[in-house]
Short mmCIF file of N, CA and C and ligand atoms in Angstrom, two decimals:
data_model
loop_
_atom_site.label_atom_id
_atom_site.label_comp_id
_atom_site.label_asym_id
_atom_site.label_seq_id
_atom_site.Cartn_x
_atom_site.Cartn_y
_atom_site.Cartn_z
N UNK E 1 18.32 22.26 41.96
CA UNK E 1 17.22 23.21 41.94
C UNK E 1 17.08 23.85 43.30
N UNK E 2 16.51 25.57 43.44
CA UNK E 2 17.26 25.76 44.38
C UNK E 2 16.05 26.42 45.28
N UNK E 3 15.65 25.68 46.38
CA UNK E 3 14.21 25.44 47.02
C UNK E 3 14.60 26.30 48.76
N UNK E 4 12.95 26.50 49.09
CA UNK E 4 13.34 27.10 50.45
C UNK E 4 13.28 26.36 51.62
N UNK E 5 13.67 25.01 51.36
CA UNK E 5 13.10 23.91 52.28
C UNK E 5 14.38 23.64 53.49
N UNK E 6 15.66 24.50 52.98
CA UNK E 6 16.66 24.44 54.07
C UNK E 6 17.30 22.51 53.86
N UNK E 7 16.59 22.10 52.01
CA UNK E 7 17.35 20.68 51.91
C UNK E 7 18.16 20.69 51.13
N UNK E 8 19.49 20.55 50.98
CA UNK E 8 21.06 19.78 50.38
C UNK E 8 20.55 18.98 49.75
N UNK E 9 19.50 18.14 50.16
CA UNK E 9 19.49 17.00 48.78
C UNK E 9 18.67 17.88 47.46
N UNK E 10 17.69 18.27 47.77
CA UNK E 10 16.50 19.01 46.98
C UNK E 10 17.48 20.28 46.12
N UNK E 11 18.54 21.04 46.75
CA UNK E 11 19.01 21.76 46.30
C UNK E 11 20.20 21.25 45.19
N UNK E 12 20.27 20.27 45.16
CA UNK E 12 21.49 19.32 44.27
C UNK E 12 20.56 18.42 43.37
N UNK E 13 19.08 18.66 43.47
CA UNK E 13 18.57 17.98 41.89
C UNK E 13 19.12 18.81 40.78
N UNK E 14 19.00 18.46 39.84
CA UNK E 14 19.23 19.34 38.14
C UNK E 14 18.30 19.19 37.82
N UNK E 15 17.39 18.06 37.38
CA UNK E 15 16.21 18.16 36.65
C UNK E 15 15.30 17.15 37.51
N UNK E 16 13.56 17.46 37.39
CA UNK E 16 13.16 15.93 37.69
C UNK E 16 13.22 14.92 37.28
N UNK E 17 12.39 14.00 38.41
CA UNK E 17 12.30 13.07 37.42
C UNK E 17 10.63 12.98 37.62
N UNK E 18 10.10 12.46 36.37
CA UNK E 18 8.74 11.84 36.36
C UNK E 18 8.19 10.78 36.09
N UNK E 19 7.10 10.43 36.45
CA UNK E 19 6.23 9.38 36.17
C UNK E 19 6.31 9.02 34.64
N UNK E 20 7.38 7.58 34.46
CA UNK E 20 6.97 7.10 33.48
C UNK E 20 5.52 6.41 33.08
N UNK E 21 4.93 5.67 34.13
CA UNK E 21 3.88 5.15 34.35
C UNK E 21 3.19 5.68 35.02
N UNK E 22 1.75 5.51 35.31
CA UNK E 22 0.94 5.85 36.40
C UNK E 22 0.56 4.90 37.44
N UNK E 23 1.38 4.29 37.73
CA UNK E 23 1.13 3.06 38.61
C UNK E 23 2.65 3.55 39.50
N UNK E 24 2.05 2.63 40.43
CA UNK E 24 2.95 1.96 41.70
C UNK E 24 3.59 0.55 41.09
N UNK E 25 5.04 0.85 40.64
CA UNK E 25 6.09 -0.14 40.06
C UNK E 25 5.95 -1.75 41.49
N UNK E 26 5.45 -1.48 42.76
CA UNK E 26 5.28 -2.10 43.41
C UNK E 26 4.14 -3.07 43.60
N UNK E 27 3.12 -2.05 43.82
CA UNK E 27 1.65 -2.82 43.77
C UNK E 27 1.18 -3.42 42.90
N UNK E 28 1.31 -3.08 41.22
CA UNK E 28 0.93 -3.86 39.99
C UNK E 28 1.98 -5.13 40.42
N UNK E 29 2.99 -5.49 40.65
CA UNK E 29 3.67 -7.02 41.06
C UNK E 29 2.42 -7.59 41.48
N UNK E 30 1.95 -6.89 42.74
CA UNK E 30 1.11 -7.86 44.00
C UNK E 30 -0.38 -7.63 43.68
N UNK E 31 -0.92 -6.87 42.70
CA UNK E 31 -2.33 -7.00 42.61
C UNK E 31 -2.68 -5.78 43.86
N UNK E 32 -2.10 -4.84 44.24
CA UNK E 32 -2.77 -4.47 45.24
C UNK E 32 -3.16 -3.11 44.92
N UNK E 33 -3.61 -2.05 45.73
CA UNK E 33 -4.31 -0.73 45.33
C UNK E 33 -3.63 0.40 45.83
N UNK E 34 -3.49 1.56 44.80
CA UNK E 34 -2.74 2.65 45.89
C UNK E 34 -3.43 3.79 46.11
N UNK E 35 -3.39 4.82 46.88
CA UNK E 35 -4.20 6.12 46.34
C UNK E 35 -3.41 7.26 45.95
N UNK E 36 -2.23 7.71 46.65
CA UNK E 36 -1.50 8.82 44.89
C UNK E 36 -0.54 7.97 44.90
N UNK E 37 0.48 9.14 43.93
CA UNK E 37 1.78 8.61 43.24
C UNK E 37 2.74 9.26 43.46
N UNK E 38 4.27 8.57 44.12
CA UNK E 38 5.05 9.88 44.05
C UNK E 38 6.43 9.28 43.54
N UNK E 39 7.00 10.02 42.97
CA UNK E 39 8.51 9.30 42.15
C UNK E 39 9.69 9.96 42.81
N UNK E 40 10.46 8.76 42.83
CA UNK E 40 11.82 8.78 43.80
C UNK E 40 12.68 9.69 43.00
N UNK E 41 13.61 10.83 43.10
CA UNK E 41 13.96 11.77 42.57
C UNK E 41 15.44 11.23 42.84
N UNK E 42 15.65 10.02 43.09
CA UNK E 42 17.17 9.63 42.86
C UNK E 42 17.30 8.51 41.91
N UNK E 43 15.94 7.81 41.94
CA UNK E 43 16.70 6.42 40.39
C UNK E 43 15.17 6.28 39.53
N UNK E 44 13.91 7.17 40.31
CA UNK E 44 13.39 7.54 39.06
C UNK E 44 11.89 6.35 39.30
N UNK E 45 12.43 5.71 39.96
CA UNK E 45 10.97 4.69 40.42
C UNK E 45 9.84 5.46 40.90
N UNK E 46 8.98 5.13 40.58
CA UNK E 46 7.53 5.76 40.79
C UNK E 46 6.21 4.39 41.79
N UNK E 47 6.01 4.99 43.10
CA UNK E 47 5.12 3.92 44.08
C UNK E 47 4.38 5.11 44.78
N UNK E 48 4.04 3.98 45.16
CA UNK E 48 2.54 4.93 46.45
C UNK E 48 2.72 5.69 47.67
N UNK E 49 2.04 6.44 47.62
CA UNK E 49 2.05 7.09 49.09
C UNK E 49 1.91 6.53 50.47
N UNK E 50 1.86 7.21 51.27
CA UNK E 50 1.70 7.01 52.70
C UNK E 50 0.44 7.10 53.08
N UNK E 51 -0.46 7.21 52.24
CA UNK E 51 -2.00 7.08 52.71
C UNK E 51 -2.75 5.78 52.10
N UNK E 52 -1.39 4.92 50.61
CA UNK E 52 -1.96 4.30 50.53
C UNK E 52 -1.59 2.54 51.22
N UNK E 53 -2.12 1.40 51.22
CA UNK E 53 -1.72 0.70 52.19
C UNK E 53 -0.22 -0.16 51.86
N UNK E 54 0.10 0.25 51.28
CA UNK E 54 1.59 -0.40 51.08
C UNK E 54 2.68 0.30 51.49
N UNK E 55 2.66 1.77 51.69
CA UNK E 55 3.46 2.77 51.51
C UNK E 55 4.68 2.29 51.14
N UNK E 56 4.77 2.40 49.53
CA UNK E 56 5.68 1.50 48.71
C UNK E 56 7.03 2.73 48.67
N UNK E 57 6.86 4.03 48.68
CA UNK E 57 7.59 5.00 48.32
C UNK E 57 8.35 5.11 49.60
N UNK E 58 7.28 5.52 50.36
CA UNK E 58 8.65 5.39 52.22
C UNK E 58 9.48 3.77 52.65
N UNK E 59 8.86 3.22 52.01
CA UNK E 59 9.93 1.83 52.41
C UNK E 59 10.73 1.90 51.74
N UNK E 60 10.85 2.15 50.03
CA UNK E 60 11.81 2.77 49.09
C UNK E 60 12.60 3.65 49.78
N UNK E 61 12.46 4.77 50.34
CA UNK E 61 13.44 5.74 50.97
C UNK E 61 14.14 4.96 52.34
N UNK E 62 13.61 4.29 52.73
CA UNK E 62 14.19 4.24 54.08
C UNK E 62 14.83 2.90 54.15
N UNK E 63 14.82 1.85 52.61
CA UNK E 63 15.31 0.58 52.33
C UNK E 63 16.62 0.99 51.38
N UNK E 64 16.54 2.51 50.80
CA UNK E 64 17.52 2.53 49.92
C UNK E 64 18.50 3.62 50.30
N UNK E 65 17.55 4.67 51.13
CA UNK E 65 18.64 5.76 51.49
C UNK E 65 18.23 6.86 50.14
N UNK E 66 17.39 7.02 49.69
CA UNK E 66 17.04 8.00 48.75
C UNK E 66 16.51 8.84 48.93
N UNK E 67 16.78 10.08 49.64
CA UNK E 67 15.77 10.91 50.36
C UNK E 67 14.51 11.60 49.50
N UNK E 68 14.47 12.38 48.49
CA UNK E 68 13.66 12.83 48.07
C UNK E 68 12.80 12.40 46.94
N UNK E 69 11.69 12.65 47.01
CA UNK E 69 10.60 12.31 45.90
C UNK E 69 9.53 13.16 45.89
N UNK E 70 9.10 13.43 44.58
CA UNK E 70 8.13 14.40 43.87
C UNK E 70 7.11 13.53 43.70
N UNK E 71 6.22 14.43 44.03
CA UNK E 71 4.18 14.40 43.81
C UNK E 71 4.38 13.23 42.01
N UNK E 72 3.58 12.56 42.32
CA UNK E 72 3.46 12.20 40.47
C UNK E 72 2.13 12.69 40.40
N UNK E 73 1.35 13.24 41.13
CA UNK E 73 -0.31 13.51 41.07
C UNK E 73 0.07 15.02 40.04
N UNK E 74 -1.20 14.76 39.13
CA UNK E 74 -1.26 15.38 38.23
C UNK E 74 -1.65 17.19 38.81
N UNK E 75 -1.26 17.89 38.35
CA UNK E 75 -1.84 19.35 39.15
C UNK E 75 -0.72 19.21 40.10
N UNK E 76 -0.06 18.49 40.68
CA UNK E 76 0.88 18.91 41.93
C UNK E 76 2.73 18.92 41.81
N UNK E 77 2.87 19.81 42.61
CA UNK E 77 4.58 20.64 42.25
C UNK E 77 4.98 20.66 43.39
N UNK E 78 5.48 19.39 44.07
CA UNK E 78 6.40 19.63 45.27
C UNK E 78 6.95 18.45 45.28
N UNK E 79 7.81 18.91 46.39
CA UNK E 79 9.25 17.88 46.63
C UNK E 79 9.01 17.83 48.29
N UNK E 80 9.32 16.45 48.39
CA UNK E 80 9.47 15.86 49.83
C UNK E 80 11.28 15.23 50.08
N UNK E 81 11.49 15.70 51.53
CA UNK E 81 13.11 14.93 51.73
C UNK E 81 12.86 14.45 52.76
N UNK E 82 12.56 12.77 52.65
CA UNK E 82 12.15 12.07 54.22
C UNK E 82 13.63 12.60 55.56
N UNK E 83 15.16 12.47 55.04
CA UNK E 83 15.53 12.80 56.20
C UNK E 83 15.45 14.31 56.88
N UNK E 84 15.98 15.27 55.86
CA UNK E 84 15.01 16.50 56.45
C UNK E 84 13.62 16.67 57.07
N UNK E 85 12.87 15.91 56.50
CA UNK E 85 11.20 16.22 56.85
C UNK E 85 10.85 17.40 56.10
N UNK E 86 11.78 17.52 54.89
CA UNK E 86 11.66 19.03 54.11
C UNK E 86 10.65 19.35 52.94
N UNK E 87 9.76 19.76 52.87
CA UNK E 87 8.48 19.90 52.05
C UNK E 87 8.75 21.15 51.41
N UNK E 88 8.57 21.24 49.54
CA UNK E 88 9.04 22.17 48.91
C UNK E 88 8.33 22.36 47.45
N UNK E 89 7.60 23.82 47.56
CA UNK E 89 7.09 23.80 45.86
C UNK E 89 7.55 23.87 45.08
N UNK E 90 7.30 23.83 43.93
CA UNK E 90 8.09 23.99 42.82
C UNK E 90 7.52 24.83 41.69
ZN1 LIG Y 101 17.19 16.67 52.37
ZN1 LIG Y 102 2.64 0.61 46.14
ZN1 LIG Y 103 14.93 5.59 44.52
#
């Protein structure tokens, strides 16, 4: 998909991916709380943000090497690429 974010990874999706669930695949394990949702746009896992206290999604990127992941928040259309730092609507 072909974005103005100047990202190779973002530009080599085909389709998304989305929130099968509305949860953090992480925090429901541990009982703990998140505040949004964003899904890994390389194997499709869906965890929490960076505002919430686990930041289950950036340890995902930076434990697996998966750079990009999409908003799961309802109303929202963008793409993030942690090694770019590349932020992109959709
Ligand atoms: Zn990228
Ligand atoms: Zn989490
Ligand atoms: Zn992933």
């Amino acid at each position: 998909m072909k974005t103005d974010g100047g990202c190779a990874h973002m530009d080599a999706l085909e389709a998304l991916k989305t929130a099968e669930r509305r949860v953090c695949a992480e925090c429901v394990k541990i009982g703990a709380r998140w505040v949004h949702l964003r899904t890994c746009q390389q194997c499709g896992v869906t965890l929490c943000c960076d505002d919430s206290p686990n930041r289950h999604a950036s340890k995902h990127a930076r434990a697996t090497g998966h750079p990009v992941i999409a908003s799961a928040e309802p109303g929202e259309r963008w793409l993030y690429c942690y090694p770019d730092e590349a932020f992109a609507e959709y």
